Each structure stands twice: as C-alpha cells, then as structure tokens.
XYZ file of C-alpha atoms in Angstrom:
400
model
C 46.267 36.566 -91.622
C 47.194 32.959 -90.916
C 48.612 32.161 -87.508
C 52.332 31.540 -87.469
C 53.019 27.836 -86.915
C 54.595 27.105 -83.543
C 57.845 25.116 -83.457
C 57.297 21.551 -82.394
C 59.023 19.852 -79.501
C 61.673 17.224 -80.069
C 60.495 13.677 -80.452
C 60.708 11.257 -77.534
C 62.346 8.608 -79.718
C 65.409 9.706 -81.715
C 65.758 7.827 -84.970
C 69.303 6.736 -85.824
C 69.918 7.999 -89.365
C 73.511 6.966 -89.914
C 76.810 5.958 -88.397
C 80.047 7.556 -89.562
C 82.901 5.140 -88.924
C 86.550 5.121 -89.883
C 88.378 7.184 -87.239
C 91.284 5.381 -85.592
C 90.845 7.046 -82.190
C 88.388 9.092 -80.113
C 86.404 11.663 -82.123
C 86.781 14.634 -79.782
C 84.438 16.947 -81.661
C 82.286 16.980 -84.790
C 79.676 19.217 -86.416
C 76.918 18.864 -88.982
C 77.564 20.946 -92.099
C 74.522 23.233 -92.588
C 72.607 22.799 -95.876
C 74.816 19.830 -96.772
C 74.702 16.117 -96.084
C 78.072 16.400 -94.432
C 79.978 16.174 -91.152
C 83.278 17.723 -90.065
C 85.233 15.834 -87.401
C 88.507 16.139 -85.500
C 90.056 13.161 -83.766
C 92.720 12.066 -81.350
C 94.226 10.181 -84.345
C 95.449 13.626 -85.613
C 92.992 13.733 -88.529
C 90.575 16.379 -89.707
C 87.917 14.842 -91.932
C 85.010 16.201 -93.908
C 82.505 13.407 -94.539
C 79.970 13.830 -97.356
C 77.040 11.500 -97.955
C 77.426 9.454 -101.134
C 74.769 7.912 -103.395
C 75.162 4.669 -101.445
C 73.774 6.460 -98.385
C 77.091 6.184 -96.520
C 79.416 8.999 -95.470
C 82.921 8.974 -96.961
C 85.743 11.513 -96.480
C 85.974 14.214 -99.120
C 88.835 15.687 -97.062
C 91.336 13.693 -95.024
C 93.985 15.931 -93.487
C 96.621 14.861 -90.951
C 97.699 17.415 -88.341
C 101.073 17.411 -86.533
C 99.415 16.687 -83.168
C 96.182 15.076 -81.894
C 93.136 17.268 -82.608
C 91.399 18.167 -79.357
C 88.623 20.568 -80.450
C 87.242 22.645 -83.303
C 84.971 25.550 -84.182
C 83.308 25.867 -87.590
C 81.636 29.008 -88.940
C 79.344 28.143 -91.901
C 79.095 31.758 -93.153
C 82.824 32.107 -93.763
C 83.587 28.332 -93.900
C 86.368 29.056 -91.418
C 87.496 25.986 -89.488
C 89.534 26.597 -86.325
C 91.243 23.512 -84.888
C 92.827 23.176 -81.447
C 95.710 20.751 -81.035
C 97.240 18.800 -78.191
C 100.473 20.811 -78.496
C 98.699 24.123 -77.761
C 98.506 25.304 -81.379
C 95.381 26.660 -83.076
C 95.309 26.183 -86.859
C 92.761 27.921 -89.064
C 91.580 26.730 -92.458
C 89.080 27.889 -95.077
C 86.996 25.136 -96.646
C 86.064 25.301 -100.337
C 82.420 25.745 -101.353
C 82.130 22.111 -102.387
C 83.830 20.927 -99.144
C 86.473 19.040 -101.103
C 89.461 21.174 -100.132
C 90.794 22.960 -97.044
C 93.398 25.736 -97.210
C 95.566 26.680 -94.245
C 95.234 30.370 -93.372
C 97.375 30.604 -90.260
C 98.592 28.773 -87.151
C 99.569 30.272 -83.814
C 100.685 29.052 -80.406
C 97.686 29.942 -78.252
C 98.542 27.754 -75.250
C 101.461 25.965 -73.635
C 99.590 22.657 -73.604
C 96.441 21.002 -74.992
C 93.745 23.336 -76.334
C 90.477 22.305 -74.688
C 87.820 24.579 -76.238
C 87.619 27.050 -79.142
C 84.954 29.607 -80.091
C 85.109 31.728 -83.244
C 83.147 34.986 -82.886
C 82.478 36.420 -86.345
C 80.995 39.700 -85.053
C 84.196 40.550 -83.156
C 86.626 38.666 -85.409
C 87.891 36.942 -82.274
C 89.010 33.397 -81.564
C 88.446 32.479 -77.908
C 90.148 29.441 -76.405
C 90.933 27.612 -73.178
C 93.766 25.214 -72.483
C 95.146 22.741 -70.001
C 97.678 25.445 -69.111
C 94.846 27.060 -67.069
C 94.610 30.026 -69.396
C 91.749 31.585 -71.303
C 93.005 33.590 -74.294
C 91.540 35.471 -77.212
C 93.151 36.305 -80.544
C 92.337 38.402 -83.588
C 91.075 35.974 -86.226
C 92.511 38.080 -89.052
C 96.040 38.693 -87.799
C 96.386 35.811 -85.342
C 97.668 38.348 -82.804
C 97.006 37.606 -79.134
C 94.685 40.253 -77.687
C 94.631 39.152 -74.061
C 94.345 36.372 -71.549
C 93.176 35.365 -68.083
C 94.452 32.630 -65.771
C 91.714 30.325 -64.499
C 91.797 28.361 -61.237
C 92.014 25.057 -63.131
C 91.933 23.656 -66.668
C 88.731 24.828 -68.359
C 86.362 22.571 -70.317
C 83.414 24.967 -70.697
C 83.464 28.104 -72.851
C 80.590 30.336 -73.998
C 80.331 33.952 -75.194
C 77.540 36.534 -75.254
C 77.968 38.863 -78.241
C 75.631 41.567 -76.930
C 77.431 42.157 -73.611
C 80.853 40.749 -74.546
C 80.730 38.501 -71.507
C 82.641 35.245 -71.665
C 81.757 32.276 -69.437
C 84.565 29.885 -68.478
C 83.879 26.664 -66.548
C 86.835 24.799 -65.041
C 87.766 21.512 -63.376
C 87.447 23.010 -59.880
C 83.692 23.339 -60.434
C 83.829 27.113 -60.775
C 82.325 29.290 -63.509
C 84.087 32.597 -64.178
C 82.421 35.509 -66.002
C 84.733 37.984 -67.718
C 83.972 41.188 -69.617
C 86.101 41.407 -72.774
C 87.294 44.570 -74.450
C 89.464 44.711 -77.543
C 92.716 44.160 -75.674
C 91.731 43.782 -72.010
C 89.341 41.898 -69.779
C 87.874 42.401 -66.318
C 86.485 39.893 -63.823
C 82.722 40.270 -63.399
C 82.023 37.444 -60.939
C 82.554 33.764 -60.183
C 80.066 31.205 -58.947
C 80.208 27.588 -57.892
C 77.432 25.067 -57.410
C 78.920 21.763 -58.547
C 80.736 19.250 -56.366
C 82.722 18.102 -59.413
C 84.456 19.846 -62.282
C 82.506 21.752 -64.934
C 82.652 19.712 -68.148
C 80.351 21.690 -70.478
C 78.611 25.056 -70.767
C 75.671 26.166 -72.917
C 74.340 29.740 -73.204
C 70.826 30.868 -74.111
C 71.207 34.568 -75.088
C 67.437 35.071 -75.418
C 66.393 33.915 -71.935
C 69.860 34.843 -70.611
C 70.321 31.484 -68.947
C 73.598 29.588 -68.594
C 73.623 25.793 -68.302
C 76.612 24.009 -66.768
C 77.204 20.251 -66.895
C 79.546 18.527 -64.482
C 81.421 15.368 -63.592
C 79.124 15.209 -60.539
C 76.423 13.943 -62.998
C 74.315 17.111 -62.626
C 73.366 20.158 -64.685
C 72.738 23.586 -63.146
C 70.632 26.243 -64.829
C 71.939 29.673 -63.807
C 69.433 32.478 -64.403
C 71.754 35.355 -65.307
C 68.955 37.588 -66.587
C 65.425 37.499 -65.165
C 65.519 36.152 -61.615
C 69.094 37.040 -60.725
C 70.793 34.523 -58.507
C 68.437 31.621 -59.184
C 70.191 28.293 -59.679
C 68.130 25.221 -60.579
C 69.535 21.684 -60.601
C 68.758 19.042 -63.214
C 69.496 15.430 -62.266
C 69.098 12.956 -65.123
C 72.451 11.222 -65.734
C 74.179 8.300 -64.049
C 77.670 9.424 -65.059
C 79.426 12.679 -65.885
C 77.678 15.094 -68.227
C 80.033 15.710 -71.150
C 78.194 17.933 -73.626
C 75.209 20.284 -73.792
C 73.208 21.858 -76.614
C 70.180 24.137 -76.523
C 67.301 24.211 -79.027
C 66.168 27.844 -78.817
C 63.059 27.432 -80.969
C 61.533 24.770 -78.708
C 63.258 25.771 -75.438
C 64.716 22.351 -74.897
C 68.085 21.435 -73.481
C 69.891 18.365 -74.811
C 72.449 16.783 -72.499
C 74.705 13.817 -73.213
C 77.056 11.936 -70.974
C 79.492 9.150 -70.321
C 76.525 6.920 -69.434
C 75.504 7.001 -73.115
C 72.332 8.852 -72.227
C 70.720 11.514 -74.395
C 68.368 13.528 -72.176
C 65.979 16.085 -73.676
C 64.821 18.560 -71.030
C 61.702 20.686 -71.425
C 62.797 24.133 -70.201
C 59.444 25.708 -71.053
C 58.070 24.870 -67.598
C 58.211 26.801 -64.329
C 60.958 25.026 -62.402
C 61.677 25.290 -58.683
C 64.992 25.962 -57.008
C 66.169 23.132 -54.754
C 66.209 24.135 -51.064
C 69.335 24.598 -48.966
C 70.079 21.642 -46.721
C 69.364 22.609 -43.105
C 71.742 21.878 -40.234
C 70.503 20.187 -37.094
C 71.816 17.997 -34.277
C 68.619 15.955 -34.254
C 65.924 14.820 -36.684
C 63.664 17.763 -37.499
C 60.683 15.392 -37.669
C 60.965 13.062 -34.652
C 63.714 14.867 -32.659
C 65.813 11.679 -32.465
C 69.496 12.683 -31.931
C 72.067 12.234 -34.662
C 75.137 10.149 -33.833
C 77.423 13.127 -33.030
C 74.938 14.635 -30.547
C 76.411 12.958 -27.427
C 74.562 15.111 -24.886
C 71.063 14.385 -26.236
C 71.942 10.682 -26.664
C 73.014 10.547 -23.005
C 70.029 12.547 -21.728
C 67.437 10.581 -23.730
C 69.243 7.223 -23.453
C 68.869 6.795 -27.214
C 71.340 5.624 -29.849
C 72.328 8.329 -32.320
C 71.137 8.024 -35.920
C 72.622 8.904 -39.283
C 71.581 12.247 -40.774
C 69.827 12.493 -44.159
C 68.130 15.368 -45.990
C 64.763 15.630 -47.698
C 65.323 16.792 -51.280
C 62.008 18.671 -51.322
C 62.059 20.694 -48.086
C 65.747 20.438 -47.177
C 65.128 19.389 -43.569
C 67.617 17.186 -41.713
C 65.873 13.880 -41.052
C 66.623 10.348 -39.901
C 66.201 7.267 -42.080
C 62.932 6.267 -40.435
C 61.354 9.667 -41.177
C 62.563 9.594 -44.801
C 61.834 6.025 -45.840
C 60.022 7.033 -49.055
C 61.410 7.951 -52.471
C 59.884 10.110 -55.179
C 60.798 11.861 -58.381
C 60.377 15.662 -58.276
C 60.755 16.718 -61.936
C 60.015 20.416 -61.407
C 62.977 20.493 -59.010
C 65.087 18.686 -61.607
C 64.935 15.253 -59.950
C 63.802 12.982 -62.767
C 64.987 9.942 -60.796
C 63.542 9.001 -57.421
C 65.272 10.700 -54.488
C 64.953 10.686 -50.696
C 62.063 12.747 -49.306
C 60.634 12.953 -45.810
C 57.355 11.133 -45.220
C 55.245 14.304 -45.004
C 56.648 15.691 -48.277
C 56.037 12.319 -49.935
C 52.352 12.537 -49.031
C 52.100 16.094 -50.400
C 53.583 15.338 -53.859
C 50.774 14.771 -56.372
C 50.854 12.495 -59.421
C 50.744 15.630 -61.560
C 53.916 16.905 -59.870
C 55.612 13.578 -60.604
C 54.981 13.941 -64.352
C 58.384 13.840 -66.116
C 59.763 16.984 -67.751
C 62.519 15.159 -69.655
C 62.830 12.189 -71.975
C 65.638 9.646 -71.870
C 67.337 7.797 -74.711
C 70.244 5.357 -74.897
C 72.806 6.212 -77.591
C 74.761 3.018 -76.891
C 78.083 4.845 -76.825
C 80.039 7.000 -74.373
C 79.308 10.483 -75.742
C 82.058 13.112 -75.568
C 80.422 15.754 -77.779
C 77.027 16.692 -79.189
C 75.948 19.095 -81.948
C 72.341 19.971 -82.777
C 71.213 21.293 -86.178
C 67.930 23.051 -85.403
C 67.041 23.658 -89.058
C 66.751 19.929 -89.757
C 66.235 18.628 -86.233
C 69.358 16.482 -86.518
C 71.529 15.580 -83.551
C 75.154 14.496 -83.889
C 76.916 12.545 -81.161
C 80.565 11.504 -81.137
C 82.088 9.109 -78.665
C 85.059 7.256 -77.275
C 84.077 4.298 -79.491
C 85.447 6.310 -82.495
C 81.945 6.438 -84.007
C 79.853 9.465 -85.024
C 76.092 8.973 -84.948
C 73.453 11.102 -86.640
C 69.959 11.148 -85.137
C 66.653 12.508 -86.413
C 65.038 14.343 -83.498
C 62.064 15.781 -85.403
C 58.529 15.000 -84.183
C 56.871 11.868 -85.456
C 53.720 12.730 -87.389
C 50.988 10.185 -86.686
C-alpha cells in the first residue's frame, strides 16, 4: 500500500495572484468562495459584493447589493450558501446565494445588537448564529426562526469570537484584553472561565479543535497560544508584528498559523515545533547578576555609595537585571521571539545558533490588513485592508 502523501508546508514567498478593486471604503471582511473563482466581500461603503473571475482574468461583481447601513462583518457557509451580514446599526441580515452566485435572496433580518455588530459565526450543526457587538453583548440566535436564544454581557466590546462544536464552548475576546469562555445550551449559557495575558485589547481569535489550542491576537502586537487541551494552563507568546495583530487563520493540515496586522505583515508560524513558555518576570530591588541596586532601593544605594540603576528583564530567564548585565540582544524563536530581544549576558552565551533558527516567515502585503481568510484546499490566502483593496495570494509550495 502506498504511503499517504504528507501535506506540505506553506511557501516562504506568497505569490500575488490578483487584486480585487472597486470598493469605495474599507473592506471589513471577505471570503474566498470554495470551488469557485470568486470572492464575497462586505464593506464600510454599505455594499455586499460577489466578485467572479472573468475571462479577462479580472474579478468583476456578479452581485452588487447595497445595505441600509455600513457592513461590519460577515459569515458565509458554503454548504447552505447562507450569507449572514452584520451591520453598523446592530442588525444581522441573512441571505441565500444562488448556485451560480449571480443572485442573493433575503431570508430574514433581526436586531441582534443595540450598536455595531463586530463578529458573526454561523454554526450549521446547531443552527445557531453567534454574534458580538459594540454594545458589549454576546448573543446567539436560531438561524431558522431568527429568535434570540440567549446572551451574555462582556466586560468590553468584543472583536474575537470562536466556537467549539464538540463541547459547545464559545470563546469571546474583548477590548479589555480578556478572553471569556462560555458553555452554551439551547437557551442558556454558563461562565466557564476567563483569562487575560495581553496588555492590549484582543483583536482576533482562532481555534484549533484538533489540538485544542486557542490563539489570540492583540493590539499589543503579540499573539498568545493558549493550550486548552493537552498541557492545561500553558500560554506561549508569539512576537512577530510591529503593530496590532488584526486577523488570524489556522491551516490545520500543515499546523501553521497565519497572522496579519496593521503593519502590513503576513507572518506564517510553524506550530509543529515544541515551543517554550516565556518565564515570569522576577521582582528584585537589585540586579540579580551584579547586585547593583535599582534606583528605588535607597537603603542599598546609601550603604554601598552607588547610584541606582534602571531595572530590565531577561526575556529568556526572567531575571531582573541592569543594563550593563543585559547589553546583548538575541532572537529566541522557540519562545516566540522572532525579533531580537533583551537577554542577560549569561543567557546570550548559552543560546546556540540552532536555537536562533527562525520558526516563522515574514512577508510584506503592502497594505494595512484588517481581515484574512485562508482556503486550505487551494492554498490561497485572501487579505482585505483599509486601502479598499482585496488581495489574493498563492501560498502553495514552490516546486523546484
């Protein structure tokens, strides 16, 4: 029996396939239409558009539909061709697209929130529509009747929303930097737990139901990998952006995380490596290497007749150190630090070249990305940005 071919990793150099232009304002969300050369987009200019590739090689709208309010988000289910659209006025409108993607028929609209809808998820297995809004509420509705089934007030407006079908757990990330886990029943929900690791608001969530890992992106430029399943409580940081992380996508077949941000960066992270949790920063009144007092330690400064120094921390061991004892910089990819960070001199000497080998690849999309969608079947990546442009990228491996 022939060995089953292993899925290949994403290429290090995305190839720009096409640009889809024509929106009059920010494209807040878009998705690749499976098995079609097509894209569905919703924009701040109030339009819903279905773009199909023509013989000329360019994408032109086969559907151009104006909504009564700016379109903030969407969720598309290819099996049922159900398109759920969240609006700035708090309404969710649901449409069914025709088989040839040339017509959309309104099924129902309902007032899900009191203000802008931020995220929508359609769960076919439950026939639920989950949503978050600027009104600080998470709600879920029956997709057939449009009836509200329940809700939960979050601590701040929520930008991240993910759902696990097997356990009926919903993950909600909000602007306070907190992630809330709720257990949903048909008409009730219960709080499971909350956790917080970001210094900025949570801007995106991505769930891997196989490894049972949750990824959270933040305005603090970082990503945290929360191990919900195997090693409970483990939280691993990923530092690879110079601006806020705005969207995440996970390629299950190759175990790679794709993150995009306001810096225009597309970062492809190899999650098939054994990563290390970053250490807690230790507290001390003096350098834990040379014992020189820090500037608030008046007694030791007086006793030793030494001027107090500024406190820093080694990113590898977590010790409190002075600038002189942490003059070196190094990348520590297995700890998520793809860029060079401060380390103490002894840790710098212990890090091998092998440990400095990158575990992520970096690409410049040349636009401020607000949303990303990955089509694993074709290896295509879609990015949409504040420049009103949608870009399609080929992420498949290059065969030499």
